[in-house]
Coordinates of C-alpha atoms in Angstrom, one line a residue:
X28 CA 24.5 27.5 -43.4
X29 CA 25.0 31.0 -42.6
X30 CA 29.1 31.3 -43.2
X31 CA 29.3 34.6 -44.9
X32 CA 30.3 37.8 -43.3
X33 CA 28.2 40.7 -43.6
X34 CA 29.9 44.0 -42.1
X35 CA 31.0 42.0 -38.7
X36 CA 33.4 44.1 -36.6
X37 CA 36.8 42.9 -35.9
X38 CA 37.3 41.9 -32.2
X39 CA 39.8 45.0 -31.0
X40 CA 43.1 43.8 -29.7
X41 CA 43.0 43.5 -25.7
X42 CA 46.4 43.4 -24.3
X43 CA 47.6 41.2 -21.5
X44 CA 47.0 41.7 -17.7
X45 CA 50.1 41.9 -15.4
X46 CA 47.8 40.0 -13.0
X47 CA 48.0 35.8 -13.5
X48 CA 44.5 35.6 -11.3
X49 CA 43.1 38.5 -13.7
X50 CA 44.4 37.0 -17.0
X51 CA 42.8 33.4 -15.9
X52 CA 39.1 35.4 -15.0
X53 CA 39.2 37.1 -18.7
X54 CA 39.7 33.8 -20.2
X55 CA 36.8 32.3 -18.7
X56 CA 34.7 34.9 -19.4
X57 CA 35.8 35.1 -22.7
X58 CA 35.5 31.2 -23.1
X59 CA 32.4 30.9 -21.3
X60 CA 33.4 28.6 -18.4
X61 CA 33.9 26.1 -20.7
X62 CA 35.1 23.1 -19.0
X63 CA 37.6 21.4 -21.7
X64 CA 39.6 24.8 -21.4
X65 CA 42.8 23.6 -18.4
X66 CA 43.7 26.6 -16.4
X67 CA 46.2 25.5 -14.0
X68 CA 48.2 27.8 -11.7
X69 CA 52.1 26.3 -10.6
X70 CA 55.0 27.5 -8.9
X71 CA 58.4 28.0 -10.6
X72 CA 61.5 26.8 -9.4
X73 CA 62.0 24.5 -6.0
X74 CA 61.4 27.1 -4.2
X75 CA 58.0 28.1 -5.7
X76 CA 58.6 32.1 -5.3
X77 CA 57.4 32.7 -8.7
X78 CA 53.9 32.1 -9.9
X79 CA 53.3 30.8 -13.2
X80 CA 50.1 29.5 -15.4
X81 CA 49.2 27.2 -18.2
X82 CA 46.3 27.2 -20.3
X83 CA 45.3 24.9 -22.5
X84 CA 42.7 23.1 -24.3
X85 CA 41.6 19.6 -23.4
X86 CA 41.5 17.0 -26.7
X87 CA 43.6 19.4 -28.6
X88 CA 46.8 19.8 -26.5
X89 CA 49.6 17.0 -26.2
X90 CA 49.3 16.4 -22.0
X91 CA 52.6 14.0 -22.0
X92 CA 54.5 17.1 -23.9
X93 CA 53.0 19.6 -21.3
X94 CA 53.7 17.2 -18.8
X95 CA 57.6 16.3 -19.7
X96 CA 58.7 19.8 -21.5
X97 CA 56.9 22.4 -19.6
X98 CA 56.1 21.1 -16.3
X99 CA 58.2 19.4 -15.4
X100 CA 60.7 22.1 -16.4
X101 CA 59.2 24.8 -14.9
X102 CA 58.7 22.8 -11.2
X103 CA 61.7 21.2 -11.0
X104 CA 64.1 21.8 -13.3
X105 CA 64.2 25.9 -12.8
X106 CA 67.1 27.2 -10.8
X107 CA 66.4 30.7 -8.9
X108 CA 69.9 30.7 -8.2
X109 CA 71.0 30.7 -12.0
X110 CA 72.2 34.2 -12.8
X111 CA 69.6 34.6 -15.8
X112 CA 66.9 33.5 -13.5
X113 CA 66.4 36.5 -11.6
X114 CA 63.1 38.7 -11.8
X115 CA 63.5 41.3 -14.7
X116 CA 62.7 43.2 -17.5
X117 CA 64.5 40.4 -19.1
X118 CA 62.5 37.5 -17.1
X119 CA 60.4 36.0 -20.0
X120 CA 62.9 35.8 -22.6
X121 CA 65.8 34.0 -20.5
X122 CA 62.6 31.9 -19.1
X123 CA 62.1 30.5 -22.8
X124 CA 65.6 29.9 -23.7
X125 CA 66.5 28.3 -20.9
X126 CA 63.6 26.1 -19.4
X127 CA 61.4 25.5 -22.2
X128 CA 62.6 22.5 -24.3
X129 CA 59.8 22.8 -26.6
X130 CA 60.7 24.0 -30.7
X131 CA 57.9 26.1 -31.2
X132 CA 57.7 28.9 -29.1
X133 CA 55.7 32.2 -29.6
X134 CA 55.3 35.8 -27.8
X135 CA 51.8 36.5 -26.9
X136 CA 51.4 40.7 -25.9
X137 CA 47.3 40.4 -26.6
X138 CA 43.8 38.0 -26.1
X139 CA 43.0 37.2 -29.3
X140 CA 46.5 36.0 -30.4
X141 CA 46.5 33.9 -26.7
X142 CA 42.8 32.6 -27.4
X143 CA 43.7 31.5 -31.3
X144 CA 46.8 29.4 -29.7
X145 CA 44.6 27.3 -26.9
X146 CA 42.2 26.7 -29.7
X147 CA 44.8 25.6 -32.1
X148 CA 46.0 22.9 -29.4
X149 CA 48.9 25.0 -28.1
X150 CA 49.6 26.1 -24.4
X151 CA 49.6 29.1 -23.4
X152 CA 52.7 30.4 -20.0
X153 CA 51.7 32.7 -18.0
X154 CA 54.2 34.4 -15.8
X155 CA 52.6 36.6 -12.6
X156 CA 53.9 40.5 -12.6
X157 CA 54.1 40.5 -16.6
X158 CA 51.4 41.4 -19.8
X159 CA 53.1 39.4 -21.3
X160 CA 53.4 35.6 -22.2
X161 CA 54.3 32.6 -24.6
X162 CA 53.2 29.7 -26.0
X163 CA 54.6 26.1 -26.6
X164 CA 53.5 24.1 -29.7
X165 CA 51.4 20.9 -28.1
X166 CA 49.5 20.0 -30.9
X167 CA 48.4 16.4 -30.1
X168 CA 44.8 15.9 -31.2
X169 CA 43.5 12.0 -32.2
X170 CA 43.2 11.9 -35.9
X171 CA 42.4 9.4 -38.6
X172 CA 45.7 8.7 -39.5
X173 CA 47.0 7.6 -43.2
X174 CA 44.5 5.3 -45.2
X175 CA 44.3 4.5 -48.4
X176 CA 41.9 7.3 -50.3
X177 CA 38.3 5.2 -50.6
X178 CA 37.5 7.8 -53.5
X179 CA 40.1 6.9 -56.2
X180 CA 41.7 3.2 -55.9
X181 CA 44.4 2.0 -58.1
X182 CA 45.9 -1.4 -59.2
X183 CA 49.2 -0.4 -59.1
X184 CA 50.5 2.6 -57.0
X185 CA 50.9 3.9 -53.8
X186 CA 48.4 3.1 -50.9
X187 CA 48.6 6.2 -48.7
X188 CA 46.2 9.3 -48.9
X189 CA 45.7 12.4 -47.0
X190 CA 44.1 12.9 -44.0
X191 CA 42.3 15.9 -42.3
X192 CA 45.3 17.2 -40.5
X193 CA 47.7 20.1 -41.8
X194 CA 50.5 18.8 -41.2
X195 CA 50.1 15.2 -42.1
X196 CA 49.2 16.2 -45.7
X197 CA 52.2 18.4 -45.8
X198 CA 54.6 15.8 -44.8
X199 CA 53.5 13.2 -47.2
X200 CA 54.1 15.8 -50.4
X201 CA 57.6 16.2 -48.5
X202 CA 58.4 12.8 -48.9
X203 CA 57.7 12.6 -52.1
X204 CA 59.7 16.1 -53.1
X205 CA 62.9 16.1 -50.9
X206 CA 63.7 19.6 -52.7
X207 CA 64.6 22.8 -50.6
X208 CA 62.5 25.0 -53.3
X209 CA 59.5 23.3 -52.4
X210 CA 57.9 26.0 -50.2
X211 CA 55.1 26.3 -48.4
X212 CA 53.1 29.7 -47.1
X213 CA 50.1 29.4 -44.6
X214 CA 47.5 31.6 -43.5
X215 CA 44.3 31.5 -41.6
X216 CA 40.6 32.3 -43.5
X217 CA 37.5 32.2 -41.8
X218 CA 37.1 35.1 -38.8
X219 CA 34.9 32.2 -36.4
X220 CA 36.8 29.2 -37.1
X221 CA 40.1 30.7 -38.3
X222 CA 41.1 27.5 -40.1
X223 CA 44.7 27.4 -41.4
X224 CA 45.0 27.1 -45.4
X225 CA 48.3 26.4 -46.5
X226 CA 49.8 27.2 -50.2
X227 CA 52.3 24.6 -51.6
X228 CA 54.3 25.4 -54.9
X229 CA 57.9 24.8 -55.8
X230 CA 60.2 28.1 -56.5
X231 CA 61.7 27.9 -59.7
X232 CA 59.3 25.9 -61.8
X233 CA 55.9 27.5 -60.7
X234 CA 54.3 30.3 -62.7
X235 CA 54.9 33.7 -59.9
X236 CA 52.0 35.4 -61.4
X237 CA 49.5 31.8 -60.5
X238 CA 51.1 32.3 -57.0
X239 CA 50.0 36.3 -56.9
X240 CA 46.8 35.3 -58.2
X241 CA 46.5 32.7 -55.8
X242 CA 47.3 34.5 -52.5
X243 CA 44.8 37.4 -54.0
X244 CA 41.8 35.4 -54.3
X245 CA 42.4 34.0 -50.9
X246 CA 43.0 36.9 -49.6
X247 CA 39.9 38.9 -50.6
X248 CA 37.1 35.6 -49.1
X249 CA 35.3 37.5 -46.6
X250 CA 33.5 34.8 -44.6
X251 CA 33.0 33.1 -41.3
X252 CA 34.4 29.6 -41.6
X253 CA 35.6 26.7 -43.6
X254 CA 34.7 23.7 -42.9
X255 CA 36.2 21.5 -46.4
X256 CA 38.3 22.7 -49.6
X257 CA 35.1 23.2 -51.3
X258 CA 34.3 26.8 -49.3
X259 CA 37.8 27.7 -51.0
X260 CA 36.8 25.8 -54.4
X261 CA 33.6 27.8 -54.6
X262 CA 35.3 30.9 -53.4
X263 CA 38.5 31.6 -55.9
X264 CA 37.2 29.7 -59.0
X265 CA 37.0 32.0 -62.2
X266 CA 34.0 33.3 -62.4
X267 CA 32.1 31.4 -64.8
X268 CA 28.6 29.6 -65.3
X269 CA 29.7 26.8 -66.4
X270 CA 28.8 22.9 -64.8
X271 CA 32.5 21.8 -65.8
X272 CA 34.9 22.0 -62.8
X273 CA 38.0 24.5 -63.0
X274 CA 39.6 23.4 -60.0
X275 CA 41.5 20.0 -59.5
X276 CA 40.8 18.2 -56.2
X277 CA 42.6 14.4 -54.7
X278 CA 43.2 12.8 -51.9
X279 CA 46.3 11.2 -53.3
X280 CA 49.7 12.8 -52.5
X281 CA 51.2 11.5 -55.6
X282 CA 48.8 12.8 -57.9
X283 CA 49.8 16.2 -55.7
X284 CA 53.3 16.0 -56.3
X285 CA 52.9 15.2 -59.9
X286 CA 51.1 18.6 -60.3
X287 CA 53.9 20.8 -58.4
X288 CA 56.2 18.8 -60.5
X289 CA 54.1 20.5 -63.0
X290 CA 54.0 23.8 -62.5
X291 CA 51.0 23.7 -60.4
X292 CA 49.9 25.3 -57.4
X293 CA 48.6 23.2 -54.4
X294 CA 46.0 24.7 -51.6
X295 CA 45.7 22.3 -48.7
X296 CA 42.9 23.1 -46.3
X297 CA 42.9 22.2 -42.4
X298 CA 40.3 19.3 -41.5
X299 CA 40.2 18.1 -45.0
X300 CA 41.6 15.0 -47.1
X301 CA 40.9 16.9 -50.3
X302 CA 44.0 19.2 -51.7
X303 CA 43.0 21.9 -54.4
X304 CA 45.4 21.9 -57.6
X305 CA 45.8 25.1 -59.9
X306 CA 45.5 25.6 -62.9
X307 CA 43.1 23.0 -64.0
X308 CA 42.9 21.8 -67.7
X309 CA 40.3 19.4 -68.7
X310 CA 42.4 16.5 -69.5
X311 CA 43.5 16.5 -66.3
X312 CA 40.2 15.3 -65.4
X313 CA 40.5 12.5 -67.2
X314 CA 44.0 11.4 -66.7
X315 CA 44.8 8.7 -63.4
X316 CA 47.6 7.9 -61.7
X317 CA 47.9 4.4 -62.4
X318 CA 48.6 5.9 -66.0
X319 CA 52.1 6.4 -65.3
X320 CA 52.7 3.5 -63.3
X321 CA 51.5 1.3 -66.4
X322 CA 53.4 1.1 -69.8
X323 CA 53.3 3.4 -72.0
X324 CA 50.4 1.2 -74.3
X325 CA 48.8 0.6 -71.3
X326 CA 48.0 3.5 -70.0
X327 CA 47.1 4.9 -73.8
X328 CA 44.0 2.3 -74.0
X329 CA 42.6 2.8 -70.9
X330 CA 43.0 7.1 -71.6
X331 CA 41.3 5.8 -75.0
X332 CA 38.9 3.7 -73.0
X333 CA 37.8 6.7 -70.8
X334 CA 36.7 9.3 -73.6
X335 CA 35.1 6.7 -75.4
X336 CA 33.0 6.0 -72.0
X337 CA 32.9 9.8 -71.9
X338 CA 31.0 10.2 -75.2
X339 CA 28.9 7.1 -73.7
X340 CA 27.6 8.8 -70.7
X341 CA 27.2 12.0 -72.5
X342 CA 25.2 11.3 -76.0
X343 CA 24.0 7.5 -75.9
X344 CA 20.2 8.3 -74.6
X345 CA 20.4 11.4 -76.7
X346 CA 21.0 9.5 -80.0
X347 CA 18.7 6.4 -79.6
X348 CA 16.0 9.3 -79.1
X349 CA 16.7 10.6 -81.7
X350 CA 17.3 8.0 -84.1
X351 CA 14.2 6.5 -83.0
X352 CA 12.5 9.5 -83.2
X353 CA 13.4 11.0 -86.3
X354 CA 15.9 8.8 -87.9
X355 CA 14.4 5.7 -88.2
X356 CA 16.2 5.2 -92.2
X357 CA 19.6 4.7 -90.1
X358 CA 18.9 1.6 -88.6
X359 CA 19.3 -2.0 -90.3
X360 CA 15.6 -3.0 -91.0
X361 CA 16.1 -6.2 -88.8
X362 CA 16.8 -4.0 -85.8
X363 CA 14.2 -1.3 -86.8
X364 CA 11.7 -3.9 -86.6
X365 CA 12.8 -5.7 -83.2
X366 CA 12.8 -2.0 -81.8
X367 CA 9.3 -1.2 -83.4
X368 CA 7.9 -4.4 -81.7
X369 CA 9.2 -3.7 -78.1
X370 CA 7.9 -0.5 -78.4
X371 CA 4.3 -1.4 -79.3
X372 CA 2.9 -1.3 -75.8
X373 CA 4.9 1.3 -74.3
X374 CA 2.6 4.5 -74.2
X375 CA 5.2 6.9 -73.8
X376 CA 7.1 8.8 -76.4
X377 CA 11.0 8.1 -76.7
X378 CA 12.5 10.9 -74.2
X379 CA 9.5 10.6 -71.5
X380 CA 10.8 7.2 -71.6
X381 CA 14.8 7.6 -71.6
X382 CA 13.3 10.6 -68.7
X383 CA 11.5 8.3 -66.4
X384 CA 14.4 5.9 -66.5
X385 CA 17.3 8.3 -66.4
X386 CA 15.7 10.2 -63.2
X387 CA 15.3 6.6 -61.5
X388 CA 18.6 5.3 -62.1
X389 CA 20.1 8.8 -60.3
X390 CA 17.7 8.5 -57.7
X391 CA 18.7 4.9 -57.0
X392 CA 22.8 6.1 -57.1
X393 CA 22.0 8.8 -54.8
X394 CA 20.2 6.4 -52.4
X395 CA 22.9 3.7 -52.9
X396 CA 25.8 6.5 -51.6
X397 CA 23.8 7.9 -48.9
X398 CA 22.7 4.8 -47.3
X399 CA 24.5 2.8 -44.8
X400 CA 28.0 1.3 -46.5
X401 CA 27.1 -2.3 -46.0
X402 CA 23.4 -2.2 -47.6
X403 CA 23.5 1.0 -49.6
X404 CA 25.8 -0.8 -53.1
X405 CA 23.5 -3.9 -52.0
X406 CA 20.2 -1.5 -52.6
X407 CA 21.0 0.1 -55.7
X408 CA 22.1 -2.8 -57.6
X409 CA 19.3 -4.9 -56.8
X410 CA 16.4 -2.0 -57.0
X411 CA 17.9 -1.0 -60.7
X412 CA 17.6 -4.7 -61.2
X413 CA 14.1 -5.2 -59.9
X414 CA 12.6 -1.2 -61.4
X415 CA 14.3 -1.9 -64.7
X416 CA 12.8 -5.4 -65.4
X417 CA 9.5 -4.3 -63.8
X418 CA 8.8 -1.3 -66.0
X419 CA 9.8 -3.9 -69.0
X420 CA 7.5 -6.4 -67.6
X421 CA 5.0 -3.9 -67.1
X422 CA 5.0 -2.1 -70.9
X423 CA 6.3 1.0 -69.4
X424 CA 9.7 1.4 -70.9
X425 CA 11.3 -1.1 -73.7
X426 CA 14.1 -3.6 -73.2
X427 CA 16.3 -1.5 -75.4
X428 CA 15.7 1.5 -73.7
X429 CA 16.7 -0.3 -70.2
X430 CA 19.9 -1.4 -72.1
X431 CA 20.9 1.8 -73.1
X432 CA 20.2 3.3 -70.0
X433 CA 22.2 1.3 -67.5
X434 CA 25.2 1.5 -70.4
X435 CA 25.3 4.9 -69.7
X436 CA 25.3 5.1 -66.2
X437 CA 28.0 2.0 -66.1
X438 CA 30.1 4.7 -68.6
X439 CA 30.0 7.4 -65.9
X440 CA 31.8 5.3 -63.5
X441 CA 34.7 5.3 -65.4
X442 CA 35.4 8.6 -65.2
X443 CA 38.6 8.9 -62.6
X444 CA 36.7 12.5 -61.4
X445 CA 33.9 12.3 -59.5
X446 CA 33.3 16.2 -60.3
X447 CA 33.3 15.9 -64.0
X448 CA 31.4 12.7 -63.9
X449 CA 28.4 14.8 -62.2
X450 CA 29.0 17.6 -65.2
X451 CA 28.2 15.0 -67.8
X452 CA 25.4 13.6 -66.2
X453 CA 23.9 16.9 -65.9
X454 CA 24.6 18.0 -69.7
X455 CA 23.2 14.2 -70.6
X456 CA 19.4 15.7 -69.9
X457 CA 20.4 18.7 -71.9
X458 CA 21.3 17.0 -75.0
X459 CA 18.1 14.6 -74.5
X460 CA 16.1 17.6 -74.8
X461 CA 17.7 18.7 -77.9
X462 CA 17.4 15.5 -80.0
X463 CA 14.1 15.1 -78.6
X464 CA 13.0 18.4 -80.4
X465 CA 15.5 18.7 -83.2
X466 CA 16.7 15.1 -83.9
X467 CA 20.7 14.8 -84.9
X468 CA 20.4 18.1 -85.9
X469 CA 20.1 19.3 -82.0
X470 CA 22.9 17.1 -80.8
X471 CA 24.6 18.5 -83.2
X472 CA 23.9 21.7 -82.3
X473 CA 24.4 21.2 -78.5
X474 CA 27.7 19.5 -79.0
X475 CA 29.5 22.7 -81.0
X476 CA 27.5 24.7 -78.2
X477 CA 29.4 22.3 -75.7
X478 CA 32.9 22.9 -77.7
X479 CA 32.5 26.5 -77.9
X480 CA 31.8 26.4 -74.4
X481 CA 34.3 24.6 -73.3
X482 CA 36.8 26.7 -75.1
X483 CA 36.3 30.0 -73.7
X484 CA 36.8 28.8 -70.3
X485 CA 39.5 29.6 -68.4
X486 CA 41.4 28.4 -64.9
X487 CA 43.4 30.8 -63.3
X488 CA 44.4 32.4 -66.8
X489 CA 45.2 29.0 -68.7
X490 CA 42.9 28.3 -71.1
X491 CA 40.5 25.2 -70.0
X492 CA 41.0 23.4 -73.6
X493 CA 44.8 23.3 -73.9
X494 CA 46.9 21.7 -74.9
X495 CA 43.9 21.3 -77.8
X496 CA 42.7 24.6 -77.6
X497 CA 45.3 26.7 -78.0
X498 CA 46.8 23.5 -80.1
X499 CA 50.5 22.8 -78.8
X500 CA 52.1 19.7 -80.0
X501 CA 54.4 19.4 -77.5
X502 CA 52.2 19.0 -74.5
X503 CA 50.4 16.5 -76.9
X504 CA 52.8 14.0 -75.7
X505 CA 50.3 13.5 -72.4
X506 CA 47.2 14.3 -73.4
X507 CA 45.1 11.5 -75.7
X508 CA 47.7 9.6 -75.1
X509 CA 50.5 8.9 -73.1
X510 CA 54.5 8.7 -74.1
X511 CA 56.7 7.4 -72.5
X512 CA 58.5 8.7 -69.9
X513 CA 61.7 9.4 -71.4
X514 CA 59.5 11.0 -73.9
X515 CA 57.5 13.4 -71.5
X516 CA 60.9 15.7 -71.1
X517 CA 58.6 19.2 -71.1
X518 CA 56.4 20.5 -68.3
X519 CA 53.2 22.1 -70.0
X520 CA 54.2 25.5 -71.6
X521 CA 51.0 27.8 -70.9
X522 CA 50.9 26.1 -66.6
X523 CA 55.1 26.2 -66.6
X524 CA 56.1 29.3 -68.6
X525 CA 59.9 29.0 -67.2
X526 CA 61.6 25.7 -66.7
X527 CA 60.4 24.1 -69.4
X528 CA 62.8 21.5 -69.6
X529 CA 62.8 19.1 -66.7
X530 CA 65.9 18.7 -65.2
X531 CA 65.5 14.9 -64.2
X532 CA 64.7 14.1 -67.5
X533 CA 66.5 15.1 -70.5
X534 CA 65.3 14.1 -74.1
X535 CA 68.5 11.6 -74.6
X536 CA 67.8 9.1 -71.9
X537 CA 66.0 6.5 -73.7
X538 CA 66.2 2.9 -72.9
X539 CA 69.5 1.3 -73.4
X540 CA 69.4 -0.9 -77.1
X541 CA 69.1 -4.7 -76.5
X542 CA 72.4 -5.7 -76.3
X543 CA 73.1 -9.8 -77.7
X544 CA 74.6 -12.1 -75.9
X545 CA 78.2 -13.7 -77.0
X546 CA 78.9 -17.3 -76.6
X547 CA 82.3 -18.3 -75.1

């Protein structure tokens, strides 16, 4: 998809016409003749002296609003004979205050600045004998409304999840953060499809030198649209080879509001369910909501419960190559033989095996998403099923191999990030390569490589590894596990250098000791 600018010159700023029947031929020109562009030409007042146009585009304008606020203002409402109604100089601007009952209200002097309004679902007022003109917010396009995100479910928690609209996802951060200092900037990126991206921090507790960084890398993209947060993703994300993800993305305000509540800064893209959060630490990967909404010792086992299916997903085939392979002493004898004798007609070495099977299984998840909802989960289970005890059947792979296999792709489901879950399946072949060569010793190898890796990587200056790497023990208290949350008094100190302290919790507001009951 050819989105990137290369050397495209800027439109030049036309100004208005004085003429309303010359303004309404440039912007069919302009637009082509397009037929779900509304010109429509009215007369002002009872009297209809003065000549007035609306522009506006079908599907993405509000017609009752046009209807009741301008309209009907401008037809029937508008008295000639009101002292501040006469033609003038001073025409336009006693025009806006006066008849139109509509909040948002801009000047328009120029073509471009009138076509991004129409476009946006705003109308455009035209007045006859002035260059000049304004426009009414009638934003009032069909959208999908609030559902509950289908990418991350919860147990316990809230149900609601952003949508593609702007404003919708800004609102539902607002009602979580009822706090003046939560601020939000918004500008437009992509020259062709202009699409509005809005940055969402709170004053006071966010990091100003994230929020400079932030409106810098979004201001230097050079490209023609953006169609989903990951344009903006791929765009500002340090620039690093590395398969991990250093940008947070959810659909669920809560998790949202958790990270402003952070520190964190939030980028929330037009025509997109998907908010960005920055900085991004890999724990956070790993971390859901339903966490917080659990106890304490809750939400600590299943944290536990997610990097032991982490180290799953990312080693198992590995080692059973090659302990197989090379380390045959470390099994029980029992086991080595039961191994031994389901591998006696399989005429492929260890890793060609875990290979064939690993490649099918991925093959049959990407088939299972891509395919139609109601068959596609239907399809994957049953073909692993039927290719897994066929290749048994058929002396291709062994019975163990087929266990270890699907154990491992079970494990990757657990991760709460789809992102980081497609990074481990990705270093998974790497480290089968390793121990297929080197044995132990390779996975060894590969997993200090992985460390060291993983350690020099950073998010929007904070180091990918903390709180582990730089070590601080204070922001340990939500990272393995989970305190609780009259424990969790902090904000993290590299993301939140100021405010440390969170105001709405201070570190003596424990739970109240059991008090006994006294018999009368």
């Amino acid at each position: 998809m050819g989105f990137i600018k290369r050397n495209r010159p800027a439109h030049p700023k036309q100004p208005l016409k004085s003429s309303l029947k010359e303004n309404f031929d440039e912007v069919k020109r302009r637009l082509g003749n397009s037929s779900d562009i509304i010109t429509r030409e009215i007369q002002i007042g009872k009297s209809g002296k003065i000549m007035a146009g609306l522009i506006y585009t079908d599907g993405l304008a509000d017609k009752k609003s046009i209807q009741d606020f301008i309209m009907e203002s401008l037809m029937i409402n508008v008295k000639e004979s009101h002292p501040n109604m006469k033609i003038s100089q001073h025409f336009l601007s006693n025009l806006k205050e006066i008849a139109i009952t509509i909040g948002d209200v801009k000047e328009i002097n120029d073509f471009n600045t009138l076509f991004n309004e129409i476009l946006s679902g705003n109308t455009v007022i035209l007045v006859d004998g002035f260059s000049q003109g304004f426009s009414a917010g009638t934003k009032g396009w069909e959208d999908r409304g609030v559902t509950e995100p289908s990418s991350t479910t919860v147990v316990r928690g809230p149900r609601d999840g952003f949508s593609e609209t702007l404003g919708t996802n800004t609102s539902l951060i607002r009602r979580r953060i009822k706090d003046p200092n939560l601020w939000l900037e918004t500008k437009e990126i992509g020259r062709v499809t202009k699409t509005s991206v809005g940055i969402m921090y709170i004053k006071g507790i966010v990091n100003d030198k994230v929020v400079e960084e932030v409106h810098r890398r979004l201001d230097r993209i050079e490209i023609d649209g953006i169609l989903e947060s990951g344009y903006i993703e791929e765009l500002i994300q340090d620039e690093t080879y590395t398969p991990f993800p250093t940008i947070f993305h959810s659909e669920r305000p809560d998790v949202i509001a958790a990270g402003l509540l952070e520190g964190r800064v939030a980028i929330l893209v037009d025509g997109t369910p998907f908010v960005l959060l920055v900085p991004a630490v890999f724990m956070q990967f790993y971390q859901a909501a339903e966490d917080y909404y659990q106890r304490a010792d809750i939400g600590t086992l299943l944290r536990f419960l997610r990097f032991v299916a982490f180290f799953i997903a990312l080693t198992a085939p590995s080692l059973y190559i090659a302990i197989t392979t090379f380390h045959q002493e470390m099994l029980p004898t029992t086991l080595l033989i039961s191994l031994a004798a389901q591998r006696e007609g399989v005429p492929f070495p260890a890793f060609i095996e875990a290979l064939l099977m690993e490649v099918s299984f991925e093959i049959l998840r990407e088939a299972g998403v891509r395919m139609p909802r109601a068959v596609g989960q239907a399809v994957s289970i049953v073909g692993a099923l039927v290719i897994g005890t066929a290749a048994v059947e058929a002396g291709i792979v062994s019975a163990a191999m087929v266990i270890i296999v699907s154990i491992t792709a079970i494990a990757s489901f657990v991760f709460p990030s789809f992102n980081m879950a497609i990074s481990i399946r990705i270093l998974r072949f790497l480290l089968m390569g390793l121990s297929a060569s080197f044995g132990l010793f390779g996975i060894t190898v590969g997993l200090i490589a992985l460390v060291l890796h993983l350690s020099s990587l950073r998010s929007f200056g904070v180091p990918y590894m903390t709180p582990f790497a730089p070590f601080i023990l204070a922001d340990n208290k939500d990272a393995m596990f989970r305190l609780p949350i009259w424990g969790m008094f902090s904000r993290p100190r590299l993301i939140n250098q100021k405010n440390i302290i969170r105001e709405d919790m201070p570190p003596t507001q424990k739970p109240e000791p059991r008090q006994r009951q006294k018999n009368n």
